[in-house]
């Protein structure tokens, strides 16, 4: 495949936008971002037509049904986007000789572990979102032409995410109660975009699952506390237990992902979550 084109789906989302912003670092790769209504990844004909036109070397699937709680009452729609659409993309990649990079989630795990999950750890999703994302991973892996990149706790200056919610609430309230018994690693979408760019630029992408988050481990409470500290906010963060903040979807208590494989295969940079958080907050300020 001679083409240097990278087709991004879900290009207006958090990761999609960050990929477009880092594109210049990966020339001669040329990133083409698409989103609804231009390219609906649940429409096989539309995918085929787009790929016939662009002849991409890589397809990076950033489109997803990401409303974790809403998915509990909307699983068929979540499955169409998170489970069936990746299968359509994989089929189109086989037909048009492209490689697929599909983004997935720590929510495929049940969170009962106590050490970082490796790529081959058994999956056991607790939520509809997790089940539908696992279906998508399986379709991509079965195709033999795709790589799955699992990430977690994604945030950026764009869209809705925990960082932006905390900043908004801090401007409205003297204190915020935040869950302290769910532990994981935040991921700055900018860093993940660079890692995906490095994977493609390496030219040695093969089928497989990879994990990428920022380095370090924290609870949602720690994460919120650091947001307040870095912004100098007087808002107090109060630790609470998961039972005190019931949500429709059950989240894993522990979802730290091991990053050794992506580091050794591609030498990607994995900044500490506090460093990346500061970078994102500076962009939000600016
Ligand atoms: N956000 C997290 O905390 C998190 C954590 C772990 C893993 N992930 C995974 O990381 C990936 C990127 O997440 P993100 O937070 O960047 O997602 P996002 O911000 O929700 O972006 C998803 C994009 O996909 C678009 N989209 C929806 N339906 C589509 C369709 N049928 N065809 C094409 N595009 C469609 C959305 O458009 P609309 O906005 O118009 O619907 C949106 O622009 C996803 O695979 C997600 O599952 C996310």
Coordinates of C-alpha atoms and ligand atoms in Angstrom, one line a residue:
X1 CA 0.0 0.0 0.0
X2 CA 1.7 3.3 -1.2
X3 CA -0.9 5.7 0.2
X4 CA 0.1 7.9 3.1
X5 CA -3.5 8.7 4.0
X6 CA -4.9 8.1 7.4
X7 CA -8.7 8.1 7.7
X8 CA -10.0 9.2 11.1
X9 CA -13.6 8.3 12.0
X10 CA -15.3 10.2 14.8
X11 CA -13.0 13.1 14.0
X12 CA -15.0 15.7 16.0
X13 CA -14.6 13.8 19.2
X14 CA -11.9 14.2 21.9
X15 CA -9.4 11.8 20.4
X16 CA -10.3 12.6 16.8
X17 CA -9.6 16.3 17.3
X18 CA -6.3 15.7 19.0
X19 CA -5.2 13.4 16.2
X20 CA -5.9 16.2 13.7
X21 CA -3.9 18.6 15.8
X22 CA -0.8 16.4 16.0
X23 CA -1.0 15.3 12.3
X24 CA 1.9 17.6 11.2
X25 CA 4.4 15.6 13.4
X26 CA 3.7 12.5 11.3
X27 CA 4.3 13.7 7.7
X28 CA 4.3 12.3 5.1
X29 CA 1.3 10.6 6.7
X30 CA -1.8 12.8 5.8
X31 CA -4.7 12.7 8.2
X32 CA -8.2 13.1 6.9
X33 CA -10.8 13.5 9.6
X34 CA -14.4 12.5 9.1
X35 CA -17.5 12.4 11.4
X36 CA -21.3 12.4 11.1
X37 CA -23.0 13.2 8.9
X38 CA -20.2 12.9 6.3
X39 CA -19.2 9.4 7.3
X40 CA -21.5 7.3 9.4
X41 CA -19.6 4.2 10.4
X42 CA -22.7 2.1 10.8
X43 CA -23.3 2.5 7.1
X44 CA -21.3 -0.1 5.2
X45 CA -21.9 1.5 1.8
X46 CA -20.7 4.9 3.0
X47 CA -17.5 3.3 4.5
X48 CA -16.8 1.5 1.2
X49 CA -17.4 4.7 -0.9
X50 CA -15.1 6.8 1.4
X51 CA -12.4 4.2 1.4
X52 CA -12.6 3.7 -2.4
X53 CA -12.1 7.5 -2.7
X54 CA -9.3 8.0 -0.1
X55 CA -7.5 4.7 -0.4
X56 CA -6.2 5.1 3.1
X57 CA -3.2 3.2 4.5
X58 CA -4.6 3.3 8.0
X59 CA -8.1 3.8 9.5
X60 CA -8.2 5.1 13.1
X61 CA -11.6 4.5 14.5
X62 CA -12.3 7.2 17.1
X63 CA -16.1 7.0 16.7
X64 CA -18.0 5.4 19.5
X65 CA -21.1 5.5 21.7
X66 CA -19.4 6.9 24.8
X67 CA -22.3 7.8 27.0
X68 CA -21.6 5.0 29.5
X69 CA -24.7 5.4 31.7
X70 CA -27.1 6.1 28.8
X71 CA -25.9 2.8 27.2
X72 CA -27.5 0.8 30.0
X73 CA -31.0 1.7 28.5
X74 CA -29.8 1.9 24.9
X75 CA -27.6 -1.2 24.4
X76 CA -28.8 -2.0 20.9
X77 CA -27.8 1.4 19.7
X78 CA -24.5 1.3 21.6
X79 CA -23.8 -2.2 20.1
X80 CA -24.5 -0.9 16.6
X81 CA -21.8 1.7 17.0
X82 CA -19.3 0.0 19.3
X83 CA -19.7 -3.6 18.3
X84 CA -21.1 -3.9 14.7
X85 CA -19.5 -0.8 13.1
X86 CA -15.9 -1.9 13.9
X87 CA -16.7 -5.1 12.1
X88 CA -17.8 -3.1 9.0
X89 CA -14.6 -1.0 9.2
X90 CA -12.5 -4.2 9.5
X91 CA -14.3 -5.7 6.4
X92 CA -13.7 -2.5 4.4
X93 CA -10.0 -2.5 5.5
X94 CA -9.6 -6.0 4.3
X95 CA -11.2 -5.1 0.9
X96 CA -9.2 -1.9 0.5
X97 CA -6.0 -3.2 2.0
X98 CA -5.8 -0.8 4.9
X99 CA -4.8 -1.4 8.5
X100 CA -7.4 -0.6 11.2
X101 CA -6.5 1.0 14.6
X102 CA -9.6 0.6 16.8
X103 CA -9.8 2.4 20.2
X104 CA -11.3 0.6 23.1
X105 CA -11.6 0.9 26.9
X106 CA -10.6 -0.3 30.3
X107 CA -14.3 -1.0 30.9
X108 CA -13.9 -4.4 29.3
X109 CA -12.4 -5.5 32.6
X110 CA -14.3 -6.2 35.8
X111 CA -11.9 -4.2 38.0
X112 CA -11.4 -7.0 40.5
X113 CA -7.7 -7.2 39.8
X114 CA -4.9 -5.7 42.0
X115 CA -2.1 -5.3 39.5
X116 CA -2.0 -3.5 36.1
X117 CA -4.1 -5.4 33.5
X118 CA -2.0 -6.8 30.6
X119 CA -3.5 -7.1 27.1
X120 CA -4.2 -10.8 27.5
X121 CA -5.9 -10.5 30.9
X122 CA -9.4 -12.1 30.9
X123 CA -12.2 -9.6 30.1
X124 CA -15.5 -9.4 32.0
X125 CA -17.3 -6.1 31.4
X126 CA -19.7 -4.9 34.1
X127 CA -21.7 -2.5 31.9
X128 CA -23.5 -2.4 28.6
X129 CA -20.9 0.1 27.3
X130 CA -18.1 -2.4 28.3
X131 CA -19.9 -5.3 26.6
X132 CA -20.5 -3.4 23.4
X133 CA -16.9 -2.2 23.3
X134 CA -15.7 -5.8 23.8
X135 CA -17.8 -6.9 20.9
X136 CA -16.0 -4.3 18.7
X137 CA -12.6 -5.5 19.9
X138 CA -13.4 -9.1 19.1
X139 CA -14.6 -8.2 15.6
X140 CA -11.4 -6.3 14.9
X141 CA -9.2 -9.0 16.3
X142 CA -11.0 -11.7 14.3
X143 CA -10.4 -9.7 11.1
X144 CA -6.6 -10.2 11.5
X145 CA -5.9 -6.7 10.1
X146 CA -6.6 -4.6 13.1
X147 CA -4.9 -3.3 16.2
X148 CA -6.9 -2.5 19.3
X149 CA -5.7 0.3 21.6
X150 CA -7.4 0.3 25.0
X151 CA -7.4 3.5 26.9
X152 CA -9.0 4.9 30.1
X153 CA -10.4 8.1 31.7
X154 CA -9.9 10.1 28.6
X155 CA -9.9 13.9 28.7
X156 CA -9.0 16.9 26.5
X157 CA -9.9 20.5 26.0
X158 CA -12.8 19.3 23.8
X159 CA -16.2 17.7 24.5
X160 CA -17.4 16.5 27.8
X161 CA -15.0 14.9 30.3
X162 CA -14.2 14.7 34.0
X163 CA -11.7 17.7 33.9
X164 CA -14.2 20.0 32.3
X165 CA -17.0 18.9 34.6
X166 CA -14.8 19.5 37.7
X167 CA -13.8 23.0 36.5
X168 CA -17.4 23.9 35.9
X169 CA -18.6 22.6 39.3
X170 CA -15.7 24.3 41.1
X171 CA -17.0 27.6 39.7
X172 CA -20.5 26.9 41.1
X173 CA -20.0 25.1 44.5
X174 CA -17.8 25.4 47.6
X175 CA -17.2 21.7 47.6
X176 CA -17.6 18.6 45.4
X177 CA -17.9 15.0 46.6
X178 CA -15.8 12.6 44.4
X179 CA -15.5 8.9 44.4
X180 CA -12.3 7.8 46.1
X181 CA -12.5 4.0 45.8
X182 CA -12.2 3.7 42.0
X183 CA -8.6 3.7 40.9
X184 CA -7.1 4.0 37.4
X185 CA -5.0 6.2 35.2
X186 CA -6.2 9.3 33.4
X187 CA -5.3 9.7 29.7
X188 CA -4.7 13.0 28.0
X189 CA -6.1 12.5 24.5
X190 CA -3.2 14.6 23.1
X191 CA -0.7 12.0 24.4
X192 CA -2.8 9.1 23.1
X193 CA -3.0 10.8 19.7
X194 CA 0.8 11.0 19.6
X195 CA 1.2 7.4 20.6
X196 CA -1.2 6.3 17.8
X197 CA 0.8 8.5 15.4
X198 CA 4.0 6.8 16.5
X199 CA 2.5 3.4 16.0
X200 CA 1.5 4.2 12.4
X201 CA 4.8 6.0 11.7
X202 CA 6.8 3.0 12.9
X203 CA 5.6 1.1 9.8
X204 CA 5.7 -2.1 12.0
X205 CA 2.1 -2.2 13.1
X206 CA 0.8 -5.7 13.4
X207 CA -2.5 -7.2 14.6
X208 CA -2.8 -7.1 18.4
X209 CA -4.1 -5.4 21.5
X210 CA -2.2 -2.6 23.1
X211 CA -2.8 -0.5 26.3
X212 CA -2.2 3.2 26.6
X213 CA -2.9 5.6 29.5
X214 CA -0.8 8.2 31.2
X215 CA 1.7 6.9 33.8
X216 CA 0.8 6.8 37.5
X217 CA -2.2 5.7 39.4
X218 CA -4.9 7.7 41.1
X219 CA -8.5 7.7 42.3
X220 CA -11.2 10.1 40.8
X221 CA -10.8 11.9 44.1
X222 CA -7.0 12.3 43.6
X223 CA -7.7 13.5 40.0
X224 CA -10.2 16.1 41.1
X225 CA -7.9 17.2 44.0
X226 CA -5.0 17.8 41.5
X227 CA -7.3 19.7 39.2
X228 CA -8.2 22.1 42.1
X229 CA -4.5 22.3 43.2
X230 CA -3.2 23.2 39.7
X231 CA -5.9 25.8 39.1
X232 CA -5.6 27.3 42.6
X233 CA -9.3 26.7 43.1
X234 CA -10.7 27.1 46.7
X235 CA -13.3 24.4 46.0
X236 CA -12.9 21.5 48.5
X237 CA -12.9 18.0 47.2
X238 CA -14.6 15.5 49.6
X239 CA -13.9 11.8 49.2
X240 CA -16.9 9.5 49.0
X241 CA -17.4 5.8 48.3
X242 CA -18.9 4.4 45.1
X243 CA -22.1 3.5 47.0
X244 CA -22.6 7.1 47.8
X245 CA -22.7 8.1 44.1
X246 CA -24.8 5.4 42.4
X247 CA -24.8 5.4 38.6
X248 CA -26.8 3.3 36.1
X249 CA -23.5 1.7 34.8
X250 CA -21.2 -0.2 37.2
X251 CA -17.6 0.9 36.8
X252 CA -14.5 -1.2 37.5
X253 CA -13.0 -0.4 41.0
X254 CA -9.5 -1.0 39.6
X255 CA -8.7 -0.4 36.0
X256 CA -5.0 0.3 35.8
X257 CA -3.6 -0.9 32.5
X258 CA -0.1 -2.2 31.9
X259 CA 1.7 -0.2 29.2
X260 CA 4.8 -2.3 28.8
X261 CA 3.9 -3.8 25.4
X262 CA 3.2 -0.5 23.6
X263 CA 6.4 0.9 25.1
X264 CA 8.6 -2.0 24.1
X265 CA 7.0 -2.4 20.6
X266 CA 6.9 1.3 19.6
X267 CA 9.0 3.2 22.2
X268 CA 6.1 5.6 22.8
X269 CA 6.3 8.4 25.3
X270 CA 4.1 8.0 28.4
X271 CA 4.0 11.2 30.5
X272 CA 2.9 11.1 34.1
X273 CA -0.8 12.0 34.5
X274 CA -0.1 15.1 36.6
X275 CA 2.3 16.6 33.9
X276 CA -0.3 16.0 31.2
X277 CA -3.1 17.4 33.3
X278 CA -1.2 20.6 33.7
X279 CA -0.6 20.8 30.0
X280 CA -4.4 20.4 29.3
X281 CA -5.3 22.9 32.0
X282 CA -2.9 25.5 30.4
X283 CA -4.6 25.0 27.1
X284 CA -8.1 25.4 28.7
X285 CA -6.8 28.6 30.3
X286 CA -5.3 30.0 27.2
Ligands
LIG1 N1 -14.1 9.2 26.9 C1 -13.5 8.3 27.7 O1 -13.3 8.5 29.0 C2 -13.0 7.0 27.2 C3 -12.3 6.1 28.0 C4 -11.9 4.9 27.5 C5 -12.0 4.7 26.1 N2 -12.6 5.6 25.3 C6 -12.7 5.3 23.9 O2 -11.9 6.2 23.2 C7 -12.4 6.5 21.9 C8 -12.6 8.0 21.7 O3 -13.4 8.5 22.7 P1 -13.8 10.0 22.7 O4 -14.0 10.4 24.2 O5 -12.8 10.8 21.9 O6 -15.2 9.9 22.1 P2 -16.2 11.2 21.8 O7 -15.6 12.4 22.2 O8 -17.5 10.8 22.3 O9 -16.2 11.2 20.2 C9 -16.9 10.2 19.4 C10 -17.2 10.8 18.1 O10 -17.8 9.8 17.3 C11 -18.9 10.5 16.6 N3 -19.9 9.5 16.2 C12 -21.0 9.1 16.8 N4 -21.7 8.2 16.0 C13 -21.0 8.1 14.9 C14 -21.2 7.4 13.7 N5 -22.3 6.6 13.5 N6 -20.3 7.5 12.7 C15 -19.3 8.3 12.8 N7 -19.0 9.0 13.9 C16 -19.9 8.9 14.9 C17 -19.5 11.4 17.7 O11 -20.3 12.4 17.1 P3 -21.5 13.0 18.0 O12 -20.9 13.7 19.1 O13 -22.3 13.8 17.1 O14 -22.3 11.7 18.5 C18 -18.2 12.0 18.2 O15 -17.7 13.1 17.4 C19 -13.8 5.7 21.9 O16 -13.6 4.5 21.2 C20 -14.1 5.5 23.3 O17 -14.9 4.3 23.5 C21 -13.1 6.8 25.8

